[in-house]
GROMACS .gro file of C-alpha atoms in nm:
model
  286
    1MET     CA    1   1.147  -0.565   3.348
    2SER     CA    2   0.923  -0.441   3.625
    3GLY     CA    3   1.120  -0.289   3.908
    4ALA     CA    4   1.434  -0.216   3.705
    5PRO     CA    5   1.588   0.113   3.820
    6ALA     CA    6   1.611   0.399   3.574
    7SER     CA    7   1.956   0.523   3.479
    8VAL     CA    8   2.078   0.866   3.585
    9ALA     CA    9   2.077   1.148   3.334
   10THR     CA   10   2.387   1.150   3.117
   11ALA     CA   11   2.618   1.451   3.119
   12GLY     CA   12   2.778   1.403   2.778
   13SER     CA   13   2.640   1.361   2.431
   14ALA     CA   14   2.436   1.049   2.366
   15GLN     CA   15   2.673   0.983   2.074
   16ASP     CA   16   2.978   0.969   2.302
   17PRO     CA   17   3.093   0.614   2.383
   18ALA     CA   18   3.009   0.486   2.728
   19VAL     CA   19   3.359   0.341   2.765
   20ALA     CA   20   3.668   0.451   2.574
   21VAL     CA   21   4.000   0.281   2.650
   22LEU     CA   22   4.328   0.364   2.480
   23GLY     CA   23   4.654   0.182   2.543
   24LEU     CA   24   4.543   0.071   2.890
   25THR     CA   25   4.830  -0.108   3.063
   26LYS     CA   26   4.898  -0.247   3.409
   27ARG     CA   27   5.239  -0.375   3.516
   28TYR     CA   28   5.351  -0.533   3.840
   29GLY     CA   29   5.727  -0.516   3.828
   30ASN     CA   30   5.835  -0.722   3.529
   31PHE     CA   31   5.491  -0.879   3.489
   32THR     CA   32   5.239  -0.715   3.255
   33ALA     CA   33   4.885  -0.802   3.357
   34VAL     CA   34   4.716  -0.584   3.093
   35ASP     CA   35   4.914  -0.497   2.783
   36GLY     CA   36   4.803  -0.182   2.601
   37ILE     CA   37   4.441  -0.265   2.521
   38ASP     CA   38   4.208  -0.043   2.316
   39LEU     CA   39   3.832  -0.072   2.359
   40VAL     CA   40   3.533   0.143   2.264
   41ILE     CA   41   3.186   0.053   2.391
   42ALA     CA   42   2.865   0.227   2.287
   43ARG     CA   43   2.594   0.340   2.524
   44GLY     CA   44   2.348   0.063   2.597
   45GLU     CA   45   2.583  -0.209   2.473
   46ILE     CA   46   2.655  -0.528   2.669
   47VAL     CA   47   3.013  -0.646   2.618
   48GLY     CA   48   3.165  -0.958   2.769
   49LEU     CA   49   3.530  -0.997   2.864
   50LEU     CA   50   3.626  -1.360   2.817
   51GLY     CA   51   3.955  -1.535   2.866
   52PRO     CA   52   4.141  -1.800   3.064
   53ASN     CA   53   4.242  -1.740   3.425
   54GLY     CA   54   4.507  -1.470   3.446
   55ALA     CA   55   4.416  -1.314   3.110
   56GLY     CA   56   4.369  -0.968   3.264
   57LYS     CA   57   3.989  -0.942   3.279
   58THR     CA   58   3.955  -0.849   3.647
   59THR     CA   59   4.252  -0.612   3.630
   60THR     CA   60   4.086  -0.436   3.335
   61LEU     CA   61   3.757  -0.396   3.522
   62ARG     CA   62   3.934  -0.265   3.829
   63MET     CA   63   4.118  -0.003   3.623
   64LEU     CA   64   3.791   0.102   3.459
   65SER     CA   65   3.634   0.137   3.804
   66GLY     CA   66   3.922   0.344   3.940
   67LEU     CA   67   4.027   0.084   4.197
   68LEU     CA   68   4.360   0.032   4.019
   69HIS     CA   69   4.581   0.302   3.872
   70PRO     CA   70   4.703   0.209   3.521
   71SER     CA   71   5.073   0.201   3.442
   72ALA     CA   72   4.996   0.361   3.106
   73GLY     CA   73   4.702   0.454   2.887
   74THR     CA   74   4.367   0.620   2.953
   75ALA     CA   75   4.012   0.513   3.030
   76ARG     CA   76   3.699   0.726   3.002
   77VAL     CA   77   3.377   0.602   3.157
   78ALA     CA   78   3.048   0.782   3.087
   79GLY     CA   79   3.246   1.063   2.927
   80THR     CA   80   3.480   1.117   3.224
   81ASP     CA   81   3.847   1.026   3.261
   82ILE     CA   82   3.855   0.785   3.554
   83GLN     CA   83   4.200   0.905   3.667
   84ARG     CA   84   4.159   1.280   3.617
   85ASP     CA   85   3.815   1.306   3.775
   86PRO     CA   86   3.754   0.983   3.971
   87ARG     CA   87   3.476   1.123   4.190
   88ARG     CA   88   3.267   1.228   3.891
   89ALA     CA   89   3.335   0.904   3.704
   90LYS     CA   90   3.258   0.680   4.002
   91ALA     CA   91   2.928   0.858   4.056
   92ARG     CA   92   2.825   0.741   3.708
   93LEU     CA   93   2.936   0.379   3.728
   94GLY     CA   94   2.874   0.071   3.939
   95TYR     CA   95   3.135  -0.197   4.003
   96LEU     CA   96   3.068  -0.545   4.139
   97ASP     CA   97   3.363  -0.761   4.238
   98GLU     CA   98   3.350  -1.138   4.206
   99GLU     CA   99   3.321  -1.146   4.586
  100PRO     CA  100   3.099  -0.844   4.669
  101ILE     CA  101   3.208  -0.628   4.960
  102VAL     CA  102   2.917  -0.614   5.203
  103TYR     CA  103   2.890  -0.526   5.569
  104PRO     CA  104   2.781  -0.834   5.767
  105ASN     CA  105   2.664  -0.639   6.073
  106LEU     CA  106   2.409  -0.441   5.872
  107THR     CA  107   2.074  -0.571   5.757
  108GLY     CA  108   2.007  -0.588   5.385
  109ARG     CA  109   1.791  -0.275   5.398
  110GLU     CA  110   2.043  -0.085   5.611
  111PHE     CA  111   2.319  -0.173   5.366
  112LEU     CA  112   2.126  -0.034   5.070
  113GLU     CA  113   2.043   0.281   5.268
  114PHE     CA  114   2.413   0.313   5.355
  115VAL     CA  115   2.511   0.289   4.987
  116CYS     CA  116   2.247   0.554   4.906
  117ASP     CA  117   2.414   0.783   5.159
  118LEU     CA  118   2.756   0.720   5.003
  119TYR     CA  119   2.630   0.825   4.661
  120GLY     CA  120   2.428   1.119   4.789
  121VAL     CA  121   2.091   0.976   4.690
  122PRO     CA  122   1.835   1.214   4.848
  123GLY     CA  123   1.628   1.070   5.130
  124GLY     CA  124   1.253   1.050   5.130
  125ALA     CA  125   0.976   0.842   4.981
  126GLU     CA  126   1.137   0.804   4.638
  127ARG     CA  127   1.455   0.661   4.786
  128ARG     CA  128   1.264   0.425   5.015
  129ASP     CA  129   1.061   0.306   4.717
  130ARG     CA  130   1.378   0.247   4.513
  131VAL     CA  131   1.531   0.039   4.793
  132GLN     CA  132   1.215  -0.168   4.829
  133ARG     CA  133   1.186  -0.227   4.453
  134LEU     CA  134   1.542  -0.359   4.442
  135LEU     CA  135   1.483  -0.583   4.743
  136ARG     CA  136   1.175  -0.727   4.573
  137LEU     CA  137   1.356  -0.759   4.240
  138PHE     CA  138   1.626  -0.977   4.399
  139GLU     CA  139   1.377  -1.165   4.621
  140LEU     CA  140   1.525  -1.026   4.943
  141ALA     CA  141   1.225  -0.832   5.073
  142ASP     CA  142   1.147  -1.094   5.337
  143LYS     CA  143   1.513  -1.094   5.449
  144GLN     CA  144   1.568  -0.718   5.446
  145ASP     CA  145   1.572  -0.682   5.826
  146GLU     CA  146   1.808  -0.976   5.882
  147LEU     CA  147   2.181  -0.928   5.925
  148ILE     CA  148   2.386  -0.990   5.612
  149ALA     CA  149   2.608  -1.212   5.829
  150GLY     CA  150   2.332  -1.471   5.809
  151TYR     CA  151   2.290  -1.447   5.430
  152SER     CA  152   2.394  -1.732   5.203
  153HIS     CA  153   2.659  -1.675   4.936
  154GLY     CA  154   2.392  -1.632   4.671
  155MET     CA  155   2.199  -1.383   4.886
  156ARG     CA  156   2.517  -1.180   4.940
  157GLN     CA  157   2.568  -1.175   4.565
  158LYS     CA  158   2.214  -1.045   4.519
  159ILE     CA  159   2.243  -0.771   4.784
  160GLY     CA  160   2.571  -0.672   4.616
  161LEU     CA  161   2.392  -0.642   4.282
  162ALA     CA  162   2.113  -0.441   4.442
  163SER     CA  163   2.366  -0.202   4.598
  164LEU     CA  164   2.527  -0.160   4.258
  165LEU     CA  165   2.202  -0.032   4.107
  166VAL     CA  166   2.068   0.181   4.390
  167HIS     CA  167   2.218   0.509   4.263
  168GLY     CA  168   2.119   0.454   3.898
  169PRO     CA  169   2.460   0.419   3.727
  170GLU     CA  170   2.514   0.468   3.354
  171VAL     CA  171   2.785   0.202   3.324
  172LEU     CA  172   2.797  -0.134   3.504
  173LEU     CA  173   3.127  -0.319   3.550
  174LEU     CA  174   3.054  -0.674   3.663
  175ASP     CA  175   3.304  -0.945   3.754
  176GLU     CA  176   3.128  -1.285   3.740
  177PRO     CA  177   2.784  -1.137   3.824
  178THR     CA  178   2.607  -1.474   3.837
  179ASN     CA  179   2.865  -1.632   4.068
  180GLY     CA  180   2.680  -1.832   4.334
  181LEU     CA  181   2.333  -1.767   4.195
  182ASP     CA  182   2.079  -2.040   4.134
  183PRO     CA  183   1.949  -2.074   3.775
  184ARG     CA  184   1.632  -1.872   3.846
  185SER     CA  185   1.827  -1.582   3.996
  186ALA     CA  186   2.087  -1.596   3.718
  187ARG     CA  187   1.807  -1.570   3.460
  188ARG     CA  188   1.662  -1.272   3.645
  189VAL     CA  189   2.000  -1.096   3.634
  190LYS     CA  190   2.022  -1.168   3.261
  191ASP     CA  191   1.672  -1.024   3.202
  192LEU     CA  192   1.757  -0.721   3.417
  193LEU     CA  193   2.075  -0.641   3.224
  194GLN     CA  194   1.890  -0.668   2.894
  195GLU     CA  195   1.618  -0.432   3.018
  196LEU     CA  196   1.880  -0.185   3.145
  197SER     CA  197   2.050  -0.205   2.807
  198ARG     CA  198   1.723  -0.102   2.640
  199ARG     CA  199   1.719   0.198   2.876
  200GLY     CA  200   2.069   0.301   2.770
  201VAL     CA  201   2.274   0.150   3.053
  202THR     CA  202   2.603  -0.002   2.939
  203THR     CA  203   2.740  -0.325   3.086
  204VAL     CA  204   3.092  -0.465   3.074
  205LEU     CA  205   3.107  -0.807   3.235
  206SER     CA  206   3.359  -1.079   3.291
  207THR     CA  207   3.235  -1.437   3.297
  208HIS     CA  208   3.358  -1.791   3.260
  209ILE     CA  209   3.008  -1.912   3.173
  210LEU     CA  210   3.016  -1.895   2.795
  211GLU     CA  211   2.646  -1.978   2.760
  212ILE     CA  212   2.561  -1.657   2.947
  213ALA     CA  213   2.797  -1.452   2.732
  214GLU     CA  214   2.656  -1.602   2.414
  215ALA     CA  215   2.296  -1.535   2.514
  216LEU     CA  216   2.347  -1.192   2.671
  217CYS     CA  217   2.632  -1.000   2.510
  218ASP     CA  218   2.613  -0.783   2.199
  219ARG     CA  219   2.988  -0.834   2.153
  220VAL     CA  220   3.260  -1.027   2.328
  221ALA     CA  221   3.626  -0.938   2.372
  222ILE     CA  222   3.851  -1.240   2.417
  223MET     CA  223   4.160  -1.171   2.625
  224GLU     CA  224   4.478  -1.372   2.659
  225ARG     CA  225   4.800  -1.276   2.839
  226GLY     CA  226   4.678  -0.923   2.895
  227ARG     CA  227   4.579  -0.849   2.537
  228ILE     CA  228   4.251  -0.846   2.346
  229ILE     CA  229   4.310  -1.106   2.077
  230ALA     CA  230   3.962  -1.087   1.921
  231ILE     CA  231   3.652  -0.874   1.957
  232GLY     CA  232   3.318  -0.870   1.781
  233THR     CA  233   2.974  -1.018   1.757
  234LEU     CA  234   2.937  -1.395   1.742
  235ASP     CA  235   2.895  -1.381   1.363
  236GLU     CA  236   3.202  -1.157   1.327
  237LEU     CA  237   3.412  -1.400   1.529
  238ARG     CA  238   3.283  -1.688   1.318
  239ARG     CA  239   3.384  -1.511   0.999
  240GLY     CA  240   3.720  -1.415   1.144
  241THR     CA  241   3.800  -1.777   1.231
  242ASP     CA  242   3.626  -1.926   0.925
  243GLN     CA  243   3.396  -2.136   1.146
  244ALA     CA  244   3.042  -2.087   1.025
  245GLY     CA  245   2.788  -2.200   1.284
  246ALA     CA  246   3.047  -2.246   1.560
  247SER     CA  247   2.940  -2.194   1.921
  248LEU     CA  248   3.110  -1.934   2.137
  249GLU     CA  249   3.279  -2.218   2.325
  250ASP     CA  250   3.433  -2.352   2.002
  251LEU     CA  251   3.544  -2.004   1.899
  252PHE     CA  252   3.691  -1.941   2.243
  253LEU     CA  253   3.887  -2.266   2.238
  254THR     CA  254   4.015  -2.197   1.889
  255LEU     CA  255   4.133  -1.848   1.975
  256THR     CA  256   4.292  -1.939   2.309
  257GLY     CA  257   4.458  -2.264   2.208
  258GLY     CA  258   4.189  -2.490   2.353
  259PRO     CA  259   4.201  -2.766   2.089
  260GLU     CA  260   4.558  -2.847   2.192
  261SER     CA  261   4.437  -2.887   2.549
  262ARG     CA  262   4.164  -3.124   2.434
  263ALA     CA  263   4.419  -3.332   2.244
  264LEU     CA  264   4.636  -3.347   2.557
  265VAL     CA  265   4.344  -3.466   2.770
  266ASP     CA  266   4.254  -3.729   2.511
  267ARG     CA  267   4.615  -3.848   2.498
  268LEU     CA  268   4.645  -3.867   2.877
  269LEU     CA  269   4.317  -4.054   2.908
  270GLY     CA  270   4.432  -4.288   2.635
  271GLU     CA  271   4.727  -4.391   2.849
  272GLY     CA  272   4.505  -4.590   3.081
  273THR     CA  273   4.314  -4.347   3.301
  274ALA     CA  274   3.990  -4.378   3.104
  275ALA     CA  275   4.005  -4.756   3.112
  276ARG     CA  276   3.957  -4.768   3.487
  277PRO     CA  277   3.603  -4.806   3.619
  278VAL     CA  278   3.455  -4.524   3.829
  279GLY     CA  279   3.624  -4.524   4.165
  280GLY     CA  280   3.960  -4.633   4.022
  281ARG     CA  281   3.912  -5.009   4.081
  282SER     CA  282   4.069  -5.252   3.837
  283GLY     CA  283   3.751  -5.451   3.793
  284ARG     CA  284   3.901  -5.768   3.941
  285ALA     CA  285   3.722  -5.944   4.220
  286PRO     CA  286   3.873  -5.870   4.563
   0.00000   0.00000   0.00000
């Protein structure tokens, strides 16, 4: 895609995995949010983390980004242990929270320049060009000198995505990256991630929008109660569940107990709720 930023040069071997997780665990007292997961992701791969609310997806991403310290296990990102050498690892990754942290009293351009300073991106014409390309890519060029305080939710999401890419990370960790975006912007993000993948950038993303995961991801890892209960390509998941031709939604519901939920909804609706006209009126004349 035109305007997509190039990734930074990798320090390790191109054959090393971009993400390597072993026994990663996070406990809060007696509650285990992530329960000893193992995960290996190749360079340039796009992997989706799927699961019901509370499955441990966001906690996993935050441990990979270094924002949370694991209770047990290890995580290497771009060849670097995130706990042993967090500065080096964080310089090679980009993390986007579901609600991006932005500074409302800066303009869009000032915010990207600020992030460049944080990551030590050298000043000059090349940096200014990179900032402008990202602003154009996310259709924010005409809003770049306006305060972020006046941005819509979708615009804040886009400036957050731009700030994620400004230092050319090797690994992207995205929590609901299309949250709040209109369909056109969501498609642009999808095209961008695919182009970055072709350039060797790895993406790990969490999403509840299964259509995006099905169209975008090379593999998906389905999480439930802190564990990865299935991982693979769509065809591999179909073979593993003996459901040839099944959609990702059907596979997800099968693996996470969804059919029982459907039966419960059908049963509850069968008890009279569905018989009421829209608006809850009985249908009798007043």
